[in-house]
XYZ file of C-alpha atoms in Angstrom:
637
model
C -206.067 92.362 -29.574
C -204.273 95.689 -30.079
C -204.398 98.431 -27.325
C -206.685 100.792 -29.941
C -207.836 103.389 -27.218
C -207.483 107.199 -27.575
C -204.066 108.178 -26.781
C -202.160 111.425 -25.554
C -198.775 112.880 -25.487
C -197.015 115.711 -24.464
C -192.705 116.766 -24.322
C -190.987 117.332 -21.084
C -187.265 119.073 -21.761
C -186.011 117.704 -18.482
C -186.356 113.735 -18.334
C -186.547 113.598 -14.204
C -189.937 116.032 -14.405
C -193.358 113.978 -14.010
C -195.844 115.914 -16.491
C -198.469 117.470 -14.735
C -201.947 115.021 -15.669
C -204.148 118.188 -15.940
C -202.148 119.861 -18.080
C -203.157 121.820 -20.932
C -199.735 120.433 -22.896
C -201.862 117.422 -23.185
C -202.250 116.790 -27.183
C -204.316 113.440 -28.815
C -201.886 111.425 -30.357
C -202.813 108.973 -32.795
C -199.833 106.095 -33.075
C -200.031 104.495 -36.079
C -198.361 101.284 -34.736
C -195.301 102.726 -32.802
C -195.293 104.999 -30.232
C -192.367 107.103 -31.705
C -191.782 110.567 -32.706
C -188.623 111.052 -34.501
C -188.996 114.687 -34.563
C -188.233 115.931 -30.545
C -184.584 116.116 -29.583
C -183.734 115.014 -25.841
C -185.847 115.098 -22.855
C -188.766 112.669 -22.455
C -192.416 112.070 -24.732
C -194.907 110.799 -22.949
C -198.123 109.250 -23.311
C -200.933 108.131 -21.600
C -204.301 106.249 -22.574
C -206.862 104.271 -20.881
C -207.359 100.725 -20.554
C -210.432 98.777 -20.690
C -209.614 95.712 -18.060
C -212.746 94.257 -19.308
C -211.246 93.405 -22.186
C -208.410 91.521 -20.203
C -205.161 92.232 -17.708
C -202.284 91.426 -19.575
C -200.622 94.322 -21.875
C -198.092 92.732 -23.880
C -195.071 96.025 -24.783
C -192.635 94.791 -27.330
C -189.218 95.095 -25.633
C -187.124 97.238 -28.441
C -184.223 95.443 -30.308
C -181.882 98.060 -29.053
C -181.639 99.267 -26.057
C -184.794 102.234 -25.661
C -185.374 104.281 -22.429
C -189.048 103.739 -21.117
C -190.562 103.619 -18.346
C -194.326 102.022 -17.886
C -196.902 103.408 -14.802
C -200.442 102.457 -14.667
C -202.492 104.503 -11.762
C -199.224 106.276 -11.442
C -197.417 103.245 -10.347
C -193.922 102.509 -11.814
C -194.525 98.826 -13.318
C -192.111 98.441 -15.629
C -188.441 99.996 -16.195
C -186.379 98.687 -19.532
C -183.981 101.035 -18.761
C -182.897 104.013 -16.942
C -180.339 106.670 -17.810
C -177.375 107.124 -14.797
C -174.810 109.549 -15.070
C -175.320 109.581 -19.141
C -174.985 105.989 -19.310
C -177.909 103.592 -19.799
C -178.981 100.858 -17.281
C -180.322 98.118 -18.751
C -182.449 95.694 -17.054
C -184.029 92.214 -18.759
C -187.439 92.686 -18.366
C -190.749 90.398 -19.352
C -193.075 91.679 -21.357
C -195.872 90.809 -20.699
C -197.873 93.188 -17.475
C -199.917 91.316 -15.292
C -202.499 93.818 -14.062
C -204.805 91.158 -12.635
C -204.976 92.631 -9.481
C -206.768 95.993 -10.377
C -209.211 93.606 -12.053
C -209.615 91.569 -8.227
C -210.013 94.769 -6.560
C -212.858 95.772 -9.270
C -211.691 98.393 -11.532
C -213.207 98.297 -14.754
C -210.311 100.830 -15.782
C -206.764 102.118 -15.140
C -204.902 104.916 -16.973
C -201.298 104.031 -18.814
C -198.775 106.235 -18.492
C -195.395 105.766 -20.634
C -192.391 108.197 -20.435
C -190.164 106.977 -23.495
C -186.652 108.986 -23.264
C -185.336 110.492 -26.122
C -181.445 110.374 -25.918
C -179.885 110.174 -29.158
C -176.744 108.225 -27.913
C -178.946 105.556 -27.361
C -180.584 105.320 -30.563
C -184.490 104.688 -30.430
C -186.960 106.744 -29.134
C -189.839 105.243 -28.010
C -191.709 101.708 -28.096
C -191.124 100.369 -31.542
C -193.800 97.886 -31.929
C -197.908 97.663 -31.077
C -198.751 97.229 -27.374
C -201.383 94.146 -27.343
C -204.464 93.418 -24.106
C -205.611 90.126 -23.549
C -205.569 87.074 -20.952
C -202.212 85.808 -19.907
C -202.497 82.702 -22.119
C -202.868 84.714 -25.133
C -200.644 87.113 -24.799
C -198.001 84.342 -24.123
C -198.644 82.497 -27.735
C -198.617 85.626 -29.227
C -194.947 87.229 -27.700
C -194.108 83.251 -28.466
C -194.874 83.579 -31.965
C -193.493 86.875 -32.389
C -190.094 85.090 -31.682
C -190.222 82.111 -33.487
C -189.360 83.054 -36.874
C -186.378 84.955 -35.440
C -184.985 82.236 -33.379
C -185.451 79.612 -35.805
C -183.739 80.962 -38.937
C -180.910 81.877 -35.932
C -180.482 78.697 -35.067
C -180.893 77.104 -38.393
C -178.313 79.553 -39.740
C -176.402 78.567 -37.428
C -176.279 74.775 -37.398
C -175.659 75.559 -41.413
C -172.664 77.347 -40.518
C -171.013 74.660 -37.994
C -171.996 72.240 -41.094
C -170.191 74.543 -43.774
C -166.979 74.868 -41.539
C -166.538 71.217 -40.740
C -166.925 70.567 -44.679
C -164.460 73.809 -45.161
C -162.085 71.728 -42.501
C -162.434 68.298 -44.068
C -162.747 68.363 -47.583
C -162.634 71.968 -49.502
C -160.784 74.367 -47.818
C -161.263 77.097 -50.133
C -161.834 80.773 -49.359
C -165.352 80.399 -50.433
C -166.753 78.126 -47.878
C -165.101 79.766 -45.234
C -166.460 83.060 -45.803
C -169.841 81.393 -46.248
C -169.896 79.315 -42.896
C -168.452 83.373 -41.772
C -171.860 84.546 -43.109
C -173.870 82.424 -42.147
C -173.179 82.620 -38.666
C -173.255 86.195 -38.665
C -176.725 85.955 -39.557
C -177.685 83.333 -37.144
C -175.999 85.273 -34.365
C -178.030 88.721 -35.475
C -181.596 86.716 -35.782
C -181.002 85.353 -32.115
C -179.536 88.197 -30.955
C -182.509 90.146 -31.916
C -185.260 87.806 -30.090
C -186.198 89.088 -27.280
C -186.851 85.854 -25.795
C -183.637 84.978 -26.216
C -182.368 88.056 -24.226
C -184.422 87.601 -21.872
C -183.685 84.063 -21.104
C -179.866 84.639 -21.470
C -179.160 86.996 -18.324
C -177.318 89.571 -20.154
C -177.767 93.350 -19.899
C -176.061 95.829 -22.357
C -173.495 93.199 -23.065
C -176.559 91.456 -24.837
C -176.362 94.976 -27.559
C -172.793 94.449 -27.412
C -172.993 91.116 -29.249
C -175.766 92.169 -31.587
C -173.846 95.198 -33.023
C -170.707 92.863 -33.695
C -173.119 90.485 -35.213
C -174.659 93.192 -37.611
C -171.082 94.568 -38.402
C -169.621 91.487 -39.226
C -172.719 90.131 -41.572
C -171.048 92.635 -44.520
C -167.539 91.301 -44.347
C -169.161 87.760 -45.320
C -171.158 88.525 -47.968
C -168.153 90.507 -49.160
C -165.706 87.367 -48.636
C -168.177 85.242 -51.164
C -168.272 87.531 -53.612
C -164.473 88.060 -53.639
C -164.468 84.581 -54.996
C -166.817 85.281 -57.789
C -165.222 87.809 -59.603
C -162.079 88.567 -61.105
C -159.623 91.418 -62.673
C -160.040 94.823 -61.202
C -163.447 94.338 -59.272
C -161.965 91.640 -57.301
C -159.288 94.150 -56.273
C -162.603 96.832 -55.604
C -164.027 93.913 -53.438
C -160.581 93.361 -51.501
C -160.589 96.794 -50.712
C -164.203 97.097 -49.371
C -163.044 94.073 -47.454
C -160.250 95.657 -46.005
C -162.218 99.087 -44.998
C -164.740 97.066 -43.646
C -162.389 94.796 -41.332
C -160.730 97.631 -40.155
C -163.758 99.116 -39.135
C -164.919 95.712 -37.143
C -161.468 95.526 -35.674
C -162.314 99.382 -34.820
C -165.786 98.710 -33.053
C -164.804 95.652 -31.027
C -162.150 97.962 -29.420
C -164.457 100.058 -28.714
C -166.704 98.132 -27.641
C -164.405 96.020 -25.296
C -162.646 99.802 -24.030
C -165.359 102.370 -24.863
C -164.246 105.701 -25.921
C -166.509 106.540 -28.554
C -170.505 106.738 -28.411
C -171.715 103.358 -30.302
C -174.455 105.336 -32.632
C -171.639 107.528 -33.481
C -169.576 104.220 -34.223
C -172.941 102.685 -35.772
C -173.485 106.146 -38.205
C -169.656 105.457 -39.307
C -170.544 102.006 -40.591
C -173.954 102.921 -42.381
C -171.408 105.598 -44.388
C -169.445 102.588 -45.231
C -171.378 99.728 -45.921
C -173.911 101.908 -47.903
C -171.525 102.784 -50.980
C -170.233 99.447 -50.481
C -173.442 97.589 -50.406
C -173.665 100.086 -53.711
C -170.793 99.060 -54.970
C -171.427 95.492 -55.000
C -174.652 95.742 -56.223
C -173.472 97.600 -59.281
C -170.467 95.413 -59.892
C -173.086 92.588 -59.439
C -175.511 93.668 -62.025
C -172.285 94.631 -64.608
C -171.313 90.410 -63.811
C -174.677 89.098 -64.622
C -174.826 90.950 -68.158
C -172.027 89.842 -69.157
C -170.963 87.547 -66.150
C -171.061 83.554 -66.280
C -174.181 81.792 -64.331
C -172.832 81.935 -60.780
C -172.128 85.541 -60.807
C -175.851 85.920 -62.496
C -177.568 84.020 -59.179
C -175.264 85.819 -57.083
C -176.735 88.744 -58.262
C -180.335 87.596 -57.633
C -179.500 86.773 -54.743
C -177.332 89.737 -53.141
C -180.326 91.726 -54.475
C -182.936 89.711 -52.649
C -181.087 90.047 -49.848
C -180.336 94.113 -50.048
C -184.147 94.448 -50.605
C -184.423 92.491 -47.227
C -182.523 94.570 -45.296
C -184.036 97.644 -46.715
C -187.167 96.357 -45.587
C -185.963 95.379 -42.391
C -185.278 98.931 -42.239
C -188.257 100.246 -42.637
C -190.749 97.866 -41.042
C -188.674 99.179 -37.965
C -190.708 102.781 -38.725
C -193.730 101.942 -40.475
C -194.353 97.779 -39.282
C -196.835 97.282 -43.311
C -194.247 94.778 -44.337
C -195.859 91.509 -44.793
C -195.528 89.034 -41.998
C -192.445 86.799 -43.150
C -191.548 88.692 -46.443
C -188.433 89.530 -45.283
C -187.097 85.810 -43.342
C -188.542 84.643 -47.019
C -186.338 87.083 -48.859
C -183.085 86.211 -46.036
C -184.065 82.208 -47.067
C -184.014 82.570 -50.809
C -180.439 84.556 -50.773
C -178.676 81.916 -48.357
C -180.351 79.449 -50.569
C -178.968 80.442 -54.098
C -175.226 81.536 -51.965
C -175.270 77.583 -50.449
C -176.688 76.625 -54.139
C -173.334 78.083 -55.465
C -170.892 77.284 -52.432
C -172.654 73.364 -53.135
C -172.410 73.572 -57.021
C -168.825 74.504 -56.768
C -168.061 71.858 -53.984
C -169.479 69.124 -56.207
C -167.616 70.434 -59.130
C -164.297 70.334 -57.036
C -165.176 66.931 -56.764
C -165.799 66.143 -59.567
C -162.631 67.475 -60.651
C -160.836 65.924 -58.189
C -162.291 62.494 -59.639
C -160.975 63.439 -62.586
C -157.792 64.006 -61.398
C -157.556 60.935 -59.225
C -158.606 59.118 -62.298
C -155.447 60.910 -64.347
C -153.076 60.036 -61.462
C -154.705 56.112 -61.539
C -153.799 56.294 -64.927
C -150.139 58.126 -64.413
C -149.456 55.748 -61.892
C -150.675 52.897 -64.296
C -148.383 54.106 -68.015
C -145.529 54.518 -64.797
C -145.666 51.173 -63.754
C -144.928 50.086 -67.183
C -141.704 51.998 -67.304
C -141.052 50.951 -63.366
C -142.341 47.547 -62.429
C -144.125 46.769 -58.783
C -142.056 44.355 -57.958
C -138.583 46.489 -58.504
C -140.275 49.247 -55.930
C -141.382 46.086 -53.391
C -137.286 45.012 -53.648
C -136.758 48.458 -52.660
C -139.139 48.699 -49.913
C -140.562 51.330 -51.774
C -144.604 51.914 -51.948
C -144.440 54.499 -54.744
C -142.530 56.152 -57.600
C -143.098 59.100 -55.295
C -140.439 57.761 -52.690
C -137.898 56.331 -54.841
C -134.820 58.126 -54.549
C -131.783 58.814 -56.354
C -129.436 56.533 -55.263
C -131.635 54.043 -53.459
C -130.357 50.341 -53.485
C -129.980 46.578 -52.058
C -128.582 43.695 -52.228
C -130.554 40.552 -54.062
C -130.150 36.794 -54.645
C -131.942 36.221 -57.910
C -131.774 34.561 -60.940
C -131.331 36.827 -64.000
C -132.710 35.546 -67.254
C -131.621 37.021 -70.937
C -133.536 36.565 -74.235
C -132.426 37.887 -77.600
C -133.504 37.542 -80.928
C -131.316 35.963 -82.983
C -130.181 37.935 -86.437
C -132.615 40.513 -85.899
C -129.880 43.279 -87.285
C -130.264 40.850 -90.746
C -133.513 40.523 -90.138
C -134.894 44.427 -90.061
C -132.508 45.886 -92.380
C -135.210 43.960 -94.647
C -138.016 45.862 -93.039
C -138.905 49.747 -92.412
C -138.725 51.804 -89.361
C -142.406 51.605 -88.715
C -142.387 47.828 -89.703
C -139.341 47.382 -86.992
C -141.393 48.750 -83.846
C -144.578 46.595 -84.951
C -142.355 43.697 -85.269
C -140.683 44.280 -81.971
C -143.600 45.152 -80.332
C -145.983 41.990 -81.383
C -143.110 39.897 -80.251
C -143.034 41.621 -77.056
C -146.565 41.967 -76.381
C -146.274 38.277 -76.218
C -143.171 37.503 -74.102
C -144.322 40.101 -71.137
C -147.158 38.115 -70.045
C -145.300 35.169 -70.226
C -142.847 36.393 -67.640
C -145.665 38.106 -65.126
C -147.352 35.137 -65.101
C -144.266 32.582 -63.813
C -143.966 35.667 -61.094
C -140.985 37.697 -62.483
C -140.585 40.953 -64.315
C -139.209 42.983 -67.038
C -136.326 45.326 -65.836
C -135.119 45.989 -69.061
C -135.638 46.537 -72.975
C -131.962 46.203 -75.095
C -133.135 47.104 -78.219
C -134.619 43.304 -79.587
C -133.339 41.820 -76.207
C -135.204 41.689 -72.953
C -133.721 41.431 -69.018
C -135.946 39.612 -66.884
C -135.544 38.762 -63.044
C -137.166 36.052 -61.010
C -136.879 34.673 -57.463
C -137.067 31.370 -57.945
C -134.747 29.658 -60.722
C -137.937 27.342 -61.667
C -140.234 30.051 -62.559
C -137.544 31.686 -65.008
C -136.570 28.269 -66.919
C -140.358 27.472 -66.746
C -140.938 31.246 -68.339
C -137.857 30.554 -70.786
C -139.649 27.227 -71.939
C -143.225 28.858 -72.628
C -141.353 31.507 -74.829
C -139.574 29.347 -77.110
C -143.288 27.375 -77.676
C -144.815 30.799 -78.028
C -142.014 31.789 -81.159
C -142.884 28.003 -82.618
C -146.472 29.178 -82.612
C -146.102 32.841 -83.789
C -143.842 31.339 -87.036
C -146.232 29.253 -87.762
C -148.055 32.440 -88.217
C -145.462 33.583 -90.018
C -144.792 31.166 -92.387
C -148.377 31.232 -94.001
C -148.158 35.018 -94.315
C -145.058 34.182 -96.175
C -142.567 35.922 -93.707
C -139.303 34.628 -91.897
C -139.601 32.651 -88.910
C -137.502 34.009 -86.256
C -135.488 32.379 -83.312
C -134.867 33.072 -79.624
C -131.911 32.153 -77.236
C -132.074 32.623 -73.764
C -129.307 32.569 -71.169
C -130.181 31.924 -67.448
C -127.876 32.562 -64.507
C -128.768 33.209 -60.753
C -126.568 34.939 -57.956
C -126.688 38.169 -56.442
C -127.204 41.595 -58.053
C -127.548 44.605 -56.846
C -130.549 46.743 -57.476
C -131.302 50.600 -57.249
C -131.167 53.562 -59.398
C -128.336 55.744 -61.111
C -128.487 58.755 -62.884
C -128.487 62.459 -61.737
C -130.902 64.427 -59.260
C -132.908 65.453 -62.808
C -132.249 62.225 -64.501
C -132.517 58.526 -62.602
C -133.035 55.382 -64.000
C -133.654 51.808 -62.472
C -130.897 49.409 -63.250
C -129.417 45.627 -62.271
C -126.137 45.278 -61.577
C -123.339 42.109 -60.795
C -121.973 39.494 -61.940
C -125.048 37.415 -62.222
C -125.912 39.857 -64.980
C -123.317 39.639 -67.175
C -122.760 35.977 -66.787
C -126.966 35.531 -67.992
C -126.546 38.158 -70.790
C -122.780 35.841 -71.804
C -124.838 32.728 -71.445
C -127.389 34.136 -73.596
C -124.727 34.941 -76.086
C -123.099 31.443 -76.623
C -126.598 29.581 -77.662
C -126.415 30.932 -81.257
C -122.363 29.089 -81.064
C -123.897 25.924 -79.945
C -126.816 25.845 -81.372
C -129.474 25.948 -77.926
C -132.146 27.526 -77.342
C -131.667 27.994 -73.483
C -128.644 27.856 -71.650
C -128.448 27.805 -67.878
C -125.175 28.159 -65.312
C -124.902 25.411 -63.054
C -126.179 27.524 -59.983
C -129.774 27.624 -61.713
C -129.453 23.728 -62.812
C -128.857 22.757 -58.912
C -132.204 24.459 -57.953
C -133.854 22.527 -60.386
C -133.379 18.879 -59.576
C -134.979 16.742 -62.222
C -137.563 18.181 -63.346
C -136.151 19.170 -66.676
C -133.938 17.798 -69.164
C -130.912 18.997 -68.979
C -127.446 18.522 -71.253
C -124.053 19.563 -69.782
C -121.646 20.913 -72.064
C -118.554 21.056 -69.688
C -117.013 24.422 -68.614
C -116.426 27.302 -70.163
C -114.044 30.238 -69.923
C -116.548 33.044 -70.846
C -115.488 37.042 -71.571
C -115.966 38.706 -68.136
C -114.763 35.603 -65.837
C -111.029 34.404 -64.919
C -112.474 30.653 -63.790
C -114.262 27.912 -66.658
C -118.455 28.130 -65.553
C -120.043 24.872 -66.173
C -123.126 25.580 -68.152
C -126.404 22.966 -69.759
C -128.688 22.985 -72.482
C -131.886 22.679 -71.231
C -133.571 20.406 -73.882
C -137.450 21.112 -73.208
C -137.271 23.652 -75.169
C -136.346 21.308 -78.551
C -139.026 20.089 -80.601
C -139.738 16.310 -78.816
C -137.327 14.477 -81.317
C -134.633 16.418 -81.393
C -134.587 16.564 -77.262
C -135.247 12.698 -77.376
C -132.481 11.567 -79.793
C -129.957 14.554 -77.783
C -130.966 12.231 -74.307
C -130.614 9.086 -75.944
C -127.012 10.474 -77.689
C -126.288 11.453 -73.986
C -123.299 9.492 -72.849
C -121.801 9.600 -75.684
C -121.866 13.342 -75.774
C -120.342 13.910 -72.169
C -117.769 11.279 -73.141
C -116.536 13.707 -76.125
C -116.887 16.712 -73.696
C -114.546 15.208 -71.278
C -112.311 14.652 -73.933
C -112.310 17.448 -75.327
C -111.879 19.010 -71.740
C -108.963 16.676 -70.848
C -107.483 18.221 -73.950
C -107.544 14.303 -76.178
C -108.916 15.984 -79.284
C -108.628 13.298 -81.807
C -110.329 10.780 -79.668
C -113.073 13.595 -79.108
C -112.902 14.078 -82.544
C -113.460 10.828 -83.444
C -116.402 10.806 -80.600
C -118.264 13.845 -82.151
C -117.833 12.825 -85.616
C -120.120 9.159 -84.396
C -122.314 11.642 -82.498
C -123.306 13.773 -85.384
C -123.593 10.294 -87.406
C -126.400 9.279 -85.323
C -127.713 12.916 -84.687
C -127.154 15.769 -87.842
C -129.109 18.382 -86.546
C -127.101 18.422 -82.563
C -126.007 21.841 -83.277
C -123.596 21.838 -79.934
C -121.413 18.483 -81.190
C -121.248 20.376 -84.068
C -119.451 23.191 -82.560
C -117.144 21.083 -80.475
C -116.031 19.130 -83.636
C -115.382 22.434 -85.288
C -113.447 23.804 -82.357
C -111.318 20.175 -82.103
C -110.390 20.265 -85.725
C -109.316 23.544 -85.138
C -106.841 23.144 -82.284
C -105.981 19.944 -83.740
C -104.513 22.001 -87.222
C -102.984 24.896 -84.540
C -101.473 21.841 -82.793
């Protein structure tokens, strides 16, 4: 229960004097919950009462928050010293406390008189005992000081395990100002709440260095509320908040020198920052209210919230003088503004990710519309991972086999059709042949206008792929011909040998490209199927790779634009309807005797060979151009 007897005080000037206990000085005092008296300047107030030990033995005397001079007797006895001036400099000690005064209970007094000397030195800020002074058994008296710190040391610590929480997420994932200056904040706060438990001063073994810590902690909660709502606004009251910022880390950088080397009084120091941080609190507040009229929602909660928490501190304030705030109101107030602040820091971390989805979902989708101008497989032959680490003038050295595919009299066949109708064309056609090739495991490199480059690793795969388009083009005229359109036709040439693969350009410009000889002899192979009338044509490198699983017709070297030596080249027939290939296979020895005539340079017996040949066989499109080509040298001859 409260101390509640009738109390007296009196003022000594000199703070060594004892008062004299029959003094006439000697004036009731009636505390209201403090014994304080802002009013006297220097020397000592004292005050004395009597205590009832019937009601129990154990006084409980709030220890102040900062460090106040008192001194406790009871019967005259010194029991209790929180501090003691020396040479103008105060002593602190750690004291409990809670008095034990059992033993004037053992020895049967029913009474003892109380005598406190609180010292008032203005360098040291508080006069007095700031806070009731509570009787009762030991047990009681321990719950109570107990609960008097828990609310204090729990939102410390909780504060504080916030703030470790809000810098690793600042380290790992956002980064930003914000949740710095919030994790900043936070344990600012958590520092001041444990700093001010006196428990927690008392079971740390610090003296004035304890006071030391707190006023840092105090100083520095500003300059992270100030850092949060930097990142709220914008324009010219982000450059007022800078500013404050700046004044108000000068003056921390300021008081931790002085603390550390003292040379100024720290309630002189402390009196410098309340002329600061009051226009800036002020400041804020005002630039807060001006955002949340016409402000967007975060700076409207902000403003809630800084003004729950300015109305906490002013509380905090003056519960220190008056103790009729409501138990909790102001840890409530403290909990709703780092609420609606880690609200905010929380809403804009989940929008950051959010956007970052987003824009991993754009890059997906970059990296997918690149990889149809760039194929994987062209970045795996350059040991490449990415687009992002291709660089100009990368290149190597391939065996491959190049395959070429062109559609035949397309320049007669769009002049018949519109710009518009051109691309559709083109691109139905090739919306047809790309699978095709990605699914015998080559790719695309290139798009000639109504031609396409294509590169495999194995020579199967590309006369397999080269087979499957020409029965695709049988099936799309089909298509054609009952929409009343013109069928079209395909050759392909195949070649394999080893190209050379990288990129060209300029440092702003780079392109991938194929290069070699294996490319030009495909793309010259591709060109002679219209003269003989194939639809695929392969060099004899790809036919040895093959073996028998195709058909294949040789038709004998050829000296071909590009190459100083004949290349022996073959019609693959798997590609002709079944009839055509069958009566070609059937026609075969015939047809390589003619060649070899016609080789050997005995044109009219090849003549006379390809003119039986075409007897049998009309529609062999290659004995057709030999005969052509014998008659000819035969009327140059």
């Amino acid at each position: 229960m409260p101390l509640d007897s009738a109390w007296e005080s009196r003022f000594v000037p000199s703070p060594e004097s004892f008062p004299d206990e029959n003094s006439s000085n000697w004036k009731p005092y009636k505390p209201k919950i403090n014994l304080y008296d802002p009013s006297q300047k220097g020397g000592v107030l004292w005050y004395r009462t009597t205590i009832d030990l019937t009601r129990g033995s154990f006084l409980m005397l709030p220890p102040p928050s900062v460090p106040g001079l008192y001194r406790v007797f009871v019967d005259n006895d010194l029991v209790q010293s929180f501090a003691s001036l020396r040479n103008g400099k105060a002593d602190v000690r750690r004291v409990w406390p809670i008095l034990d005064l059992s033993a004037l209970e053992r020895k049967g007094h029913k009474q003892a008189n109380l005598l406190i000397a609180a010292h008032i030195a203005d360098e040291y800020g508080e006069r007095g005992i700031m806070g009731p002074i509570w009787i009762g058994n030991a047990d009681s008296m321990r719950i109570r000081f107990l609960l008097s710190q828990a609310d204090s040391l729990f939102l410390g610590f909780v504060f504080l395990a916030l703030s470790i929480v809000t810098f690793s997420v600042a380290v790992g994932f956002s980064r930003d100002w914000a949740t710095i200056s919030f994790g900043f904040f936070l344990a600012s706060l958590g520092a001041l709440s444990v700093l001010r438990s006196d428990l927690a001063w008392y079971l740390s073994g610090f003296g004035d260095e304890w006071f030391t810590l707190l006023r840092l902690s105090f100083y520095s909660v500003p300059l992270g509320l100030l850092g949060i709502a930097i990142t709220l606004f914008r324009g010219r009251s982000k450059r007022i908040l800078w500013l404050l910022f700046a004044l108000l880390g000068a003056f921390f950088t300021f008081a931790l020198l002085n603390e550390t080397f003292p040379f100024l009084n720290v309630w002189l120091v402390f009196r410098v920052f309340l002329l600061l941080v009051i226009p800036a609190a002020l400041a804020l507040g005002a630039l807060s209210i001006l955002a949340a009229v016409h402000g967007n929602r975060e700076l409207r909660l902000f403003a809630i919230g800084l003004s729950l928490f300015i109305f906490a501190t002013l509380l905090d304030l003056i519960d220190r003088f008056l103790d009729w705030i409501p138990v909790g109101l102001i840890h409530w107030a403290l909990i709703a503004f780092v609420g609606i602040v880690l609200f905010l820091i929380a809403d804009r971390f989940f929008q950051s990710q959010k956007d970052l989805r987003a824009y991993a979902d754009n890059l997906e989708a970059t990296n997918l519309s690149l990889r149809r101008f760039v194929p994987d497989q062209f970045l795996n032959i350059l040991g490449r991972p990415s687009l992002v680490e291709i660089k100009h003038g990368d290149q190597v050295q391939r065996e491959m086999t190049v395959l070429f595919a062109d559609i035949r009299s397309f320049t007669e066949l769009s002049e018949s059709m519109t710009p518009q109708e051109n691309f559709n064309f083109l691109n139905s056609y090739l919306q047809r042949v790309g699978p095709i090739i990605r699914e015998n495991g080559g790719f695309i490199d290139k798009y000639i206008g109504d031609a396409i480059m294509a590169l495999f690793d194995r020579s199967s795969d590309a006369v397999r792929a080269a087979v499957q388009m020409h029965e695709m083009v049988q099936r799309h005229n089909q298509v054609r011909i009952d929409t009343n359109r013109v069928p079209i036709k395909i050759g392909i040439g195949i070649h394999r040998g080893f190209v050379m693969l990288g990129t060209i350009g300029e440092l702003e410009r780079i392109d991938n490209t194929v290069i070699g000889d294996a490319v030009n002899l495909a793309s010259r192979l591709e060109g002679l199927t219209s003269g003989y009338g194939a639809r695929i044509l392969i060099s004899a490198d790809v036919a040895k790779e093959l073996g028998d699983t195709y058909h294949l017709r040789s038709l004998g070297k050829h000296l071909v634009k590009g190459k100083r030596t004949p290349v022996l080249i073959y019609e693959v027939l798997d590609a002709d309807e079944p009839e055509i290939a069958q009566k070609k296979l059937s026609l075969d020895s015939l047809f390589q005797k003619a060649v070899g005539q016609f080789a050997t340079r005995k044109l009219q017996d090849a003549e006379l060979q390809f003119t039986t040949l075409l007897a049998s066989n009309p529609e062999d499109r290659a004995a057709q151009s030999f005969l052509k080509r014998c008659r000819r040298n035969l009327q140059t001859n």
